[in-house]
């Protein structure tokens, strides 16, 4: 294939990709927050604190470095599952996500094999991206 043909093929592919993305349209805030919250929890379930930290607001990350975040999270809980079950956006730049979390108890079988609870998160839209808000 000549250099011209390769460039032409790449140009056509790029146009098709952009057109395909444009057809999807912008994501609703609830969908965007749900996707980001689930991705963050997937990182936490894998103990990938570096990736989980990246979802925090830029303001939080400016004050707390990765190591302090890691220490704050601790290792006292072994999460076994997490899923965003509801997202509501009372404001254009603020969404509230409810996350169902499953964890293994440390007290043996006293409480059964798994404890399930719900956790509320606040997500804020800043510079076109949704970020998890944590108190500084």
XYZ file of C-alpha atoms in Angstrom:
136
model
C 0.000 0.000 0.000
C 1.409 3.418 -0.919
C 1.918 6.182 1.622
C -0.919 8.152 -0.008
C -3.330 5.198 0.207
C -2.395 4.597 3.845
C -2.992 8.260 4.694
C -6.316 8.191 2.865
C -7.399 5.062 4.702
C -6.414 6.583 8.050
C -8.274 9.796 7.239
C -11.437 7.860 6.347
C -11.145 5.825 9.543
C -10.714 8.979 11.633
C -13.769 10.619 10.062
C -15.837 7.476 10.660
C -14.719 7.356 14.273
C -15.601 11.008 14.908
C -18.959 10.596 13.175
C -19.713 7.503 15.238
C -18.913 9.303 18.480
C -21.008 12.310 17.469
C -23.979 10.045 16.763
C -23.846 8.799 20.340
C -24.287 12.329 21.654
C -23.328 13.575 25.073
C -23.923 11.299 28.034
C -26.598 12.250 30.554
C -25.069 13.346 33.875
C -26.554 10.335 35.676
C -24.984 7.927 33.172
C -21.599 9.655 33.291
C -21.515 9.654 37.111
C -22.647 6.031 37.284
C -19.890 4.968 34.887
C -17.177 6.920 36.740
C -18.348 5.805 40.176
C -18.438 2.152 39.091
C -14.956 2.490 37.550
C -13.621 4.018 40.775
C -15.111 1.229 42.869
C -13.673 -1.357 40.474
C -10.249 0.162 41.200
C -10.891 0.087 44.959
C -11.951 -3.572 44.773
C -8.577 -4.324 43.139
C -6.796 -2.202 45.784
C -5.652 0.097 42.962
C -5.461 3.271 45.031
C -3.599 5.151 42.298
C -6.501 4.753 39.887
C -9.149 5.392 42.584
C -7.320 8.578 43.656
C -7.546 9.916 40.096
C -11.355 10.207 40.430
C -11.150 12.698 43.314
C -11.720 16.401 42.741
C -8.699 18.408 41.633
C -9.070 20.468 44.829
C -8.773 17.389 47.027
C -5.750 16.144 45.097
C -4.111 19.568 45.433
C -4.280 19.273 49.231
C -3.797 15.504 49.736
C -1.179 13.502 47.887
C -1.645 9.874 46.889
C 0.184 8.524 49.919
C -1.977 10.429 52.416
C -5.089 9.244 50.552
C -3.815 5.680 50.704
C -3.233 5.971 54.476
C -6.633 7.570 55.029
C -8.382 4.711 53.251
C -6.568 2.119 55.317
C -6.943 -1.637 55.023
C -9.460 -2.341 57.799
C -12.178 -3.423 55.363
C -12.032 -6.069 52.639
C -14.579 -5.045 50.033
C -15.818 -7.899 47.874
C -18.299 -6.071 45.665
C -19.665 -2.635 44.822
C -22.246 -1.336 42.399
C -23.872 2.046 41.865
C -27.594 1.435 42.296
C -28.927 4.981 41.932
C -27.772 8.394 40.736
C -29.760 11.592 41.161
C -28.627 15.023 40.066
C -30.387 17.773 42.058
C -28.231 20.423 40.344
C -26.542 20.702 36.965
C -23.102 20.379 38.587
C -23.897 18.019 41.480
C -24.965 14.374 41.506
C -25.588 11.992 44.390
C -24.723 8.335 43.850
C -25.883 5.486 46.076
C -23.441 2.566 46.060
C -24.250 -0.933 47.304
C -21.126 -2.331 48.943
C -20.390 -5.897 50.020
C -17.633 -6.684 52.510
C -16.237 -9.666 54.386
C -16.658 -9.345 58.163
C -13.627 -9.621 60.400
C -15.606 -11.320 63.142
C -15.636 -14.730 61.496
C -19.049 -16.129 60.705
C -20.829 -14.234 63.477
C -22.446 -11.960 60.903
C -22.487 -14.420 58.006
C -20.277 -14.550 54.966
C -20.934 -11.046 53.666
C -22.184 -7.730 54.975
C -24.071 -5.520 52.532
C -24.573 -1.806 53.062
C -25.110 1.356 51.061
C -22.841 4.364 50.813
C -23.722 7.814 49.479
C -21.248 9.726 47.331
C -21.314 13.289 46.038
C -19.980 13.904 42.533
C -19.260 17.397 41.203
C -18.902 18.611 37.619
C -15.728 20.642 37.193
C -14.061 21.621 33.911
C -16.315 19.263 31.965
C -15.559 16.171 34.089
C -17.314 14.505 37.027
C -15.200 14.159 40.185
C -15.852 12.492 43.526
C -16.079 15.018 46.344
C -14.367 14.116 49.610
C -14.100 16.439 52.550
C -10.644 17.937 52.823
